[in-house]
PDB file of N, CA and C in Angstrom:
ATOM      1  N   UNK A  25      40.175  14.436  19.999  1.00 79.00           N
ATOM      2  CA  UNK A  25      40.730  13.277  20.653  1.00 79.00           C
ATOM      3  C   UNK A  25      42.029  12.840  19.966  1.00 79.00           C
ATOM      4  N   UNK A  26      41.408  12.900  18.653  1.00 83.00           N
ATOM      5  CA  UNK A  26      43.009  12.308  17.900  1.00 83.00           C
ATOM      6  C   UNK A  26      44.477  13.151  18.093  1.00 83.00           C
ATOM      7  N   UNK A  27      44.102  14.497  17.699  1.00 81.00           N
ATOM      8  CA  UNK A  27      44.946  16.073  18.116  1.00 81.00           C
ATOM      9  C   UNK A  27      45.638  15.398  19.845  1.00 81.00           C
ATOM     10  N   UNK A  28      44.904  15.158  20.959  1.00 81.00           N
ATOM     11  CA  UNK A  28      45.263  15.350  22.098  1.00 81.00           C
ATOM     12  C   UNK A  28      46.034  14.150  22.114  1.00 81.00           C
ATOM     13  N   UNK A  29      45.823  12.985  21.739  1.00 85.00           N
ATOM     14  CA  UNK A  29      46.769  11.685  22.033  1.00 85.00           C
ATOM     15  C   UNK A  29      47.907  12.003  21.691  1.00 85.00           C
ATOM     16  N   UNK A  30      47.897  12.489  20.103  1.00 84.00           N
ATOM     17  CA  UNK A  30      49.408  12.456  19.485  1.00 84.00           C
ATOM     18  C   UNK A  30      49.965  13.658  20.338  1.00 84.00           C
ATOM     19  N   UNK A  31      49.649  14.549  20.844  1.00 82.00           N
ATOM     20  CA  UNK A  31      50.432  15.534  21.748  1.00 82.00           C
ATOM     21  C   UNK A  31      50.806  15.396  23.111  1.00 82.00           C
ATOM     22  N   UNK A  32      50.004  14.018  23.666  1.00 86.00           N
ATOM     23  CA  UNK A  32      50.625  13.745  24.674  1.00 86.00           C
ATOM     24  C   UNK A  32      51.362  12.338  24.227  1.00 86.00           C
ATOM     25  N   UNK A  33      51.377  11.831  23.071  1.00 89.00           N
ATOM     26  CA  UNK A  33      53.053  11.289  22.696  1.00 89.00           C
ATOM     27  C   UNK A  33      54.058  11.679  22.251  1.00 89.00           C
ATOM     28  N   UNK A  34      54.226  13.052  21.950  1.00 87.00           N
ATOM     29  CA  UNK A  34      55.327  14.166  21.362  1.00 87.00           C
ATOM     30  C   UNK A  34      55.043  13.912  20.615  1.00 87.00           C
ATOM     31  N   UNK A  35      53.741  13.341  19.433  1.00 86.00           N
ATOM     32  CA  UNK A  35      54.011  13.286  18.165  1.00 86.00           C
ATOM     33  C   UNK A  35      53.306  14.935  17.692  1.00 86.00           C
ATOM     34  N   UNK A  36      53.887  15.562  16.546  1.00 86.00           N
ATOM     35  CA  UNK A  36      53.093  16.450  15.705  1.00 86.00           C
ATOM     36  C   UNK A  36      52.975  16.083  14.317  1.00 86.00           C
ATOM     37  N   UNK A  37      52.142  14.747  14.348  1.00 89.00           N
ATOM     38  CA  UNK A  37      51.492  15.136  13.020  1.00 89.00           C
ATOM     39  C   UNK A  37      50.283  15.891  13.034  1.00 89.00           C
ATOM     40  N   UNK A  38      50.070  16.598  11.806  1.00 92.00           N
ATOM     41  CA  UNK A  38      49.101  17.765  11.496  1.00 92.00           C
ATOM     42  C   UNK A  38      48.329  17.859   9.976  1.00 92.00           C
ATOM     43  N   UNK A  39      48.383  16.201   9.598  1.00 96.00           N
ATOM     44  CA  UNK A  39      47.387  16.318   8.138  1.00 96.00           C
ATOM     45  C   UNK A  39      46.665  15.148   8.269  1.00 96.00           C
ATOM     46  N   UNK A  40      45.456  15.536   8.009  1.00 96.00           N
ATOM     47  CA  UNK A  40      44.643  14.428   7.718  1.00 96.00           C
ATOM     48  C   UNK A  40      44.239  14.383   6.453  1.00 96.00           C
ATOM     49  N   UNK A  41      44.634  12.803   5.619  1.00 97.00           N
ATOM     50  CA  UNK A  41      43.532  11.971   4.322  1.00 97.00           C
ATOM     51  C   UNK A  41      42.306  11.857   4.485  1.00 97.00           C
ATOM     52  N   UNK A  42      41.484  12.442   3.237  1.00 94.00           N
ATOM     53  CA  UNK A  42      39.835  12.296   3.323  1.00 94.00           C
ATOM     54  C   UNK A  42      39.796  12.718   1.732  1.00 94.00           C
ATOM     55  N   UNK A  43      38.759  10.987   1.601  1.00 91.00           N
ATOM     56  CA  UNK A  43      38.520  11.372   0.021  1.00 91.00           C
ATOM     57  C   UNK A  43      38.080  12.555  -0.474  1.00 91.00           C
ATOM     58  N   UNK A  44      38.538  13.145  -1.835  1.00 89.00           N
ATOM     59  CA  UNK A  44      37.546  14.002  -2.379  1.00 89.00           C
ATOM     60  C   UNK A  44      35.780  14.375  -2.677  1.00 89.00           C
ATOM     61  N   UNK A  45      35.304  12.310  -2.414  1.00 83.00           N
ATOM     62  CA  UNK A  45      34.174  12.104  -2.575  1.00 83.00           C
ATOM     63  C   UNK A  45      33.439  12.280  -1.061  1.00 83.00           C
ATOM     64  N   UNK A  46      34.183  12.417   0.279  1.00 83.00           N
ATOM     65  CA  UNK A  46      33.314  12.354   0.994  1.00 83.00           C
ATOM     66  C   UNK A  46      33.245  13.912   1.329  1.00 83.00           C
ATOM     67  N   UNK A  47      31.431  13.690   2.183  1.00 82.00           N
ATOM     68  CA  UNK A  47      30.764  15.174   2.549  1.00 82.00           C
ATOM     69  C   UNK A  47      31.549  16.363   2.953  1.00 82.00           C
ATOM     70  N   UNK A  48      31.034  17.205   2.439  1.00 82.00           N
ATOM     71  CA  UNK A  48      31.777  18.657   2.916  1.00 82.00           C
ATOM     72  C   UNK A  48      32.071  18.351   4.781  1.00 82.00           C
ATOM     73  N   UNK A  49      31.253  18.089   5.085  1.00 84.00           N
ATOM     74  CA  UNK A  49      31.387  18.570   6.936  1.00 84.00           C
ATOM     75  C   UNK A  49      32.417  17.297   7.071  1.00 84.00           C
ATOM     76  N   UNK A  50      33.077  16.099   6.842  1.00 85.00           N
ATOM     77  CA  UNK A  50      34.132  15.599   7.065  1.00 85.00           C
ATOM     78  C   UNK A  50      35.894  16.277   7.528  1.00 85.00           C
ATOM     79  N   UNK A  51      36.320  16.644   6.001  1.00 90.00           N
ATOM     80  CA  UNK A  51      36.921  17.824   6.177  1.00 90.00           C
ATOM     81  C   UNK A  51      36.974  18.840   6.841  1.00 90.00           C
ATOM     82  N   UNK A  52      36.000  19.219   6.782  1.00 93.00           N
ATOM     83  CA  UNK A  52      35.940  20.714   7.571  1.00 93.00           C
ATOM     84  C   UNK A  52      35.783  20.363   9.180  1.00 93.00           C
ATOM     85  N   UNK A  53      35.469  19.686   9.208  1.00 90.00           N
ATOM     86  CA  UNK A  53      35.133  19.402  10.924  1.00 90.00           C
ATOM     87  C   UNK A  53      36.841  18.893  11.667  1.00 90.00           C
ATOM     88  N   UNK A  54      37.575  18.526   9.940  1.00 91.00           N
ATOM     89  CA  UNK A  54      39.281  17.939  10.907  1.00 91.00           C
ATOM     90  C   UNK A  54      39.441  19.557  10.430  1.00 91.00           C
ATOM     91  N   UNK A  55      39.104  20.341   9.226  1.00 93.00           N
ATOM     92  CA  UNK A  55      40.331  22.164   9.183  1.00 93.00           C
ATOM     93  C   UNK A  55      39.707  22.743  10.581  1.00 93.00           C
ATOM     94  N   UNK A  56      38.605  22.854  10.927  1.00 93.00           N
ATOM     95  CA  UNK A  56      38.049  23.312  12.484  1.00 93.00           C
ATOM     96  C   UNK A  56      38.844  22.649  13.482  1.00 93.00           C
ATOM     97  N   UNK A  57      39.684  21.743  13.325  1.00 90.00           N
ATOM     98  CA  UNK A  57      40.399  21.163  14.510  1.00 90.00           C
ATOM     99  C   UNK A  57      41.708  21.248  14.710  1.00 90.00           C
ATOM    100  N   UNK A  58      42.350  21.777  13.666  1.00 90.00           N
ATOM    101  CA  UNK A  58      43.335  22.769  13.010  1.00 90.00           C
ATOM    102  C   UNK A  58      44.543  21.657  12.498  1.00 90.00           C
ATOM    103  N   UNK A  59      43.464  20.722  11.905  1.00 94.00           N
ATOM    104  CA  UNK A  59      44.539  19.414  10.903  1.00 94.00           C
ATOM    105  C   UNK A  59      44.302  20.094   9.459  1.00 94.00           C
ATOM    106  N   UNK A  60      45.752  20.071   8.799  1.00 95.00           N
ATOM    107  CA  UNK A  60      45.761  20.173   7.668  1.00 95.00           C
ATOM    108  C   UNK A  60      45.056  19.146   6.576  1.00 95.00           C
ATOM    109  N   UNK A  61      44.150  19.214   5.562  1.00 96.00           N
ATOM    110  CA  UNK A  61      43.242  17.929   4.943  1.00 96.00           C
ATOM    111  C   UNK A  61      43.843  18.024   3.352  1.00 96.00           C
ATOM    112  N   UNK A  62      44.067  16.869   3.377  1.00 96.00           N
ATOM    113  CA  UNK A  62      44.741  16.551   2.089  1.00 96.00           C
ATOM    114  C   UNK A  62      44.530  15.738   1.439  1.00 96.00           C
ATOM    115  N   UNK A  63      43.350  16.060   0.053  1.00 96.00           N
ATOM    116  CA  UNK A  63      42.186  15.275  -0.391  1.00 96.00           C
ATOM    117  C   UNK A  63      43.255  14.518  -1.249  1.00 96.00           C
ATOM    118  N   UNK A  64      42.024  13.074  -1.200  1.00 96.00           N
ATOM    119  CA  UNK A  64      42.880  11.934  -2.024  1.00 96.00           C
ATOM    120  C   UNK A  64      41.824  11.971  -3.162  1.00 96.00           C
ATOM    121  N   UNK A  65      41.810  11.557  -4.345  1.00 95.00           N
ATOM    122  CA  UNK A  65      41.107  11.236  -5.509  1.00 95.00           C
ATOM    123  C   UNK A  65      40.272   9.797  -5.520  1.00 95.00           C
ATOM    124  N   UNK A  66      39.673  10.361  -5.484  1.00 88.00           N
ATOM    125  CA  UNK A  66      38.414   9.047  -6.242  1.00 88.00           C
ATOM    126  C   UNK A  66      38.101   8.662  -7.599  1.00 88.00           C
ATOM    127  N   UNK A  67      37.563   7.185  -7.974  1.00 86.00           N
ATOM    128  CA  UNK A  67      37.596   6.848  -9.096  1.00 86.00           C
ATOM    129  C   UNK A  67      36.359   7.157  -9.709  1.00 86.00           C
ATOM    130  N   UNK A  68      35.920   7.007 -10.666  1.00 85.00           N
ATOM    131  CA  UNK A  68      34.031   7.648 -10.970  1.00 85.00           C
ATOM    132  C   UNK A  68      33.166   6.576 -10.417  1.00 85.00           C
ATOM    133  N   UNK A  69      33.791   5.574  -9.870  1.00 84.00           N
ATOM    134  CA  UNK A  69      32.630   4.740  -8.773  1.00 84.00           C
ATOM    135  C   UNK A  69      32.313   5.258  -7.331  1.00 84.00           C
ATOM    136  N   UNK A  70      33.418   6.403  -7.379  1.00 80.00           N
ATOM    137  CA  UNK A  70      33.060   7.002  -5.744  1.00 80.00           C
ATOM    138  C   UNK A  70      34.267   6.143  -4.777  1.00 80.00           C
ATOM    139  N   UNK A  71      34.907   4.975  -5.396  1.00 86.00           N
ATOM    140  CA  UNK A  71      35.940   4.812  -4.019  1.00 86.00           C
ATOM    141  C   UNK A  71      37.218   5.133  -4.487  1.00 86.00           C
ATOM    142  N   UNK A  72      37.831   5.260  -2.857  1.00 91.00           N
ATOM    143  CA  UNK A  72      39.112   5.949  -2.797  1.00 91.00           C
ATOM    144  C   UNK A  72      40.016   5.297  -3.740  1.00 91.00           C
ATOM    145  N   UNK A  73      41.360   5.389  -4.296  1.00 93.00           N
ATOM    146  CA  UNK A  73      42.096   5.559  -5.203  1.00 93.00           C
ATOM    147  C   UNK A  73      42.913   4.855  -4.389  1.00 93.00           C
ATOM    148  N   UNK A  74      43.465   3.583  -4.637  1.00 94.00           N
ATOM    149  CA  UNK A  74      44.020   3.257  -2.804  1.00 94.00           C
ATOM    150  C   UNK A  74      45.495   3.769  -3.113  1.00 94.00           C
ATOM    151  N   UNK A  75      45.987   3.606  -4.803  1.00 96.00           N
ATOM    152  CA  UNK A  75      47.172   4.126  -5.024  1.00 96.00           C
ATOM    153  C   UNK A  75      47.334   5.299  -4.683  1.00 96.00           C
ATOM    154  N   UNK A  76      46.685   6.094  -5.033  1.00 96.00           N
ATOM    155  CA  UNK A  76      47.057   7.628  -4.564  1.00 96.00           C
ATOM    156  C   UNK A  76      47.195   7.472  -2.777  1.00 96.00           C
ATOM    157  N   UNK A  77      46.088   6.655  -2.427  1.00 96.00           N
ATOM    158  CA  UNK A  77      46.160   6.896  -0.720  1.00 96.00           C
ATOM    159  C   UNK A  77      47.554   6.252  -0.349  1.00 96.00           C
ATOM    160  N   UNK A  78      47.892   5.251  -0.764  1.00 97.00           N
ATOM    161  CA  UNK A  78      49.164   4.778  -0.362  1.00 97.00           C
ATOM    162  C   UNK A  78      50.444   5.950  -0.267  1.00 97.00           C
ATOM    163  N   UNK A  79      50.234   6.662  -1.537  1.00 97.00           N
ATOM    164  CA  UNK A  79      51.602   7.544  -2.153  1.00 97.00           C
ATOM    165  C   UNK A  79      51.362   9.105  -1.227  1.00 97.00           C
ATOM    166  N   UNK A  80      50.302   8.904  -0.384  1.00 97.00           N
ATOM    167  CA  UNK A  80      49.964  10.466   0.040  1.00 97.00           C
ATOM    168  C   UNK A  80      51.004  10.169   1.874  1.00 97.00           C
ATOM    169  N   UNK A  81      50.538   8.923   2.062  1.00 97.00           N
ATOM    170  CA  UNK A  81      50.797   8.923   3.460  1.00 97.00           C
ATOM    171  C   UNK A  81      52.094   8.726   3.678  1.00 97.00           C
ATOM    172  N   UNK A  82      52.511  10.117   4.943  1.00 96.00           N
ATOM    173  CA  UNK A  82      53.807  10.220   5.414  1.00 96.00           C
ATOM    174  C   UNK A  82      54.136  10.432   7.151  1.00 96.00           C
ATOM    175  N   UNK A  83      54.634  10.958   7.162  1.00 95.00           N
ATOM    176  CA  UNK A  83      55.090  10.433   8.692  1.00 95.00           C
ATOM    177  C   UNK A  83      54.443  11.851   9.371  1.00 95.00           C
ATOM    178  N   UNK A  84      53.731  12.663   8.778  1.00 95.00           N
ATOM    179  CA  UNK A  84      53.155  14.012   9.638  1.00 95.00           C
ATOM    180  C   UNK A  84      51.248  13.593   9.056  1.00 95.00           C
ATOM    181  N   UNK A  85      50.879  12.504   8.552  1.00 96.00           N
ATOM    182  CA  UNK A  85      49.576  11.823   8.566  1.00 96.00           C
ATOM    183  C   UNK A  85      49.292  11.534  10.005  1.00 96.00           C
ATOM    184  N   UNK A  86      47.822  12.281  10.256  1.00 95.00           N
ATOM    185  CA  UNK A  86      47.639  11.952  11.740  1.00 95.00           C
ATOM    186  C   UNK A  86      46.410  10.794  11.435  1.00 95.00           C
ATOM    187  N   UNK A  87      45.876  10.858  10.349  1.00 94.00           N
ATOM    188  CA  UNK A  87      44.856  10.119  10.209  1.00 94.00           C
ATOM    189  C   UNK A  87      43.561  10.439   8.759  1.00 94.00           C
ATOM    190  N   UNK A  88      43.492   8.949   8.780  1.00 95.00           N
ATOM    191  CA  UNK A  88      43.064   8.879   7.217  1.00 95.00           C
ATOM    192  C   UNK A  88      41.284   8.696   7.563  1.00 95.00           C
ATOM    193  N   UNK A  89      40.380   9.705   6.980  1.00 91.00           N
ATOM    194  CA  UNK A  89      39.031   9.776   7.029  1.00 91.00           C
ATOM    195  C   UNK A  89      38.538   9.194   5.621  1.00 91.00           C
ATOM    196  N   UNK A  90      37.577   8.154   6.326  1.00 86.00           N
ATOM    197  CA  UNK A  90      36.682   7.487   5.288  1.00 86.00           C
ATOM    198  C   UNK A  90      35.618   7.497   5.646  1.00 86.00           C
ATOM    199  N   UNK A  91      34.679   7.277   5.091  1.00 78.00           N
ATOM    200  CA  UNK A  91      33.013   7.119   4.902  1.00 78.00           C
ATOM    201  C   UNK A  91      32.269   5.815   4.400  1.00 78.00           C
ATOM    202  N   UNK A  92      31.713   5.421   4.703  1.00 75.00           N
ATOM    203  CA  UNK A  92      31.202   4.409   4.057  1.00 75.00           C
ATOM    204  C   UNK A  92      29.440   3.983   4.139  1.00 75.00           C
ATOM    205  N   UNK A  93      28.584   5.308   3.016  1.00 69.00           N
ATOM    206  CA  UNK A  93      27.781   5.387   3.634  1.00 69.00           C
ATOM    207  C   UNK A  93      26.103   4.375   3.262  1.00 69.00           C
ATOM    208  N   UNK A  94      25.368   4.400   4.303  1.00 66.00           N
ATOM    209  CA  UNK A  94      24.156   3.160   3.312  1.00 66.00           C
ATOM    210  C   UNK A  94      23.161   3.785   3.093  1.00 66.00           C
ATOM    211  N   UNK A  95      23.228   4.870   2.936  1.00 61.00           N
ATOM    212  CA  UNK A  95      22.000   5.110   2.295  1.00 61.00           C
ATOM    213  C   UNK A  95      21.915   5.217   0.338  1.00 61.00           C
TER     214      UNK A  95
END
């Protein structure tokens, strides 16, 4: 869904942010969709690094994956 919007706005961005801490099938489910994933660092509490997330995002970011889980 995300892939098809930005292509019917001429946009090509082609990377998606997703912490290092979240599940394998996150990632892989945006490289199966043929977005480039470009892990951000986490702190040893498990949340995202917001500095690093700030300094990662650029104008070919299609979208930033988070988790937030309760169990």
């Amino acid at each position: 869904a995300i892939r098809a919007a930005l292509e019917a706005r001429g946009e090509r961005r082609n990377r998606v942010l997703a912490p290092e801490s979240s599940h394998g099938t996150n990632p892989a489910t945006a490289a199966m969709c043929g977005f480039s994933v470009d892990p951000v660092p986490a702190g040893s509490d498990g949340r995202v690094d917001l500095a690093a997330l700030k300094a990662k995002l650029a104008p070919d970011t299609a979208a930033i994956m988070l988790t937030n889980p309760n169990t």
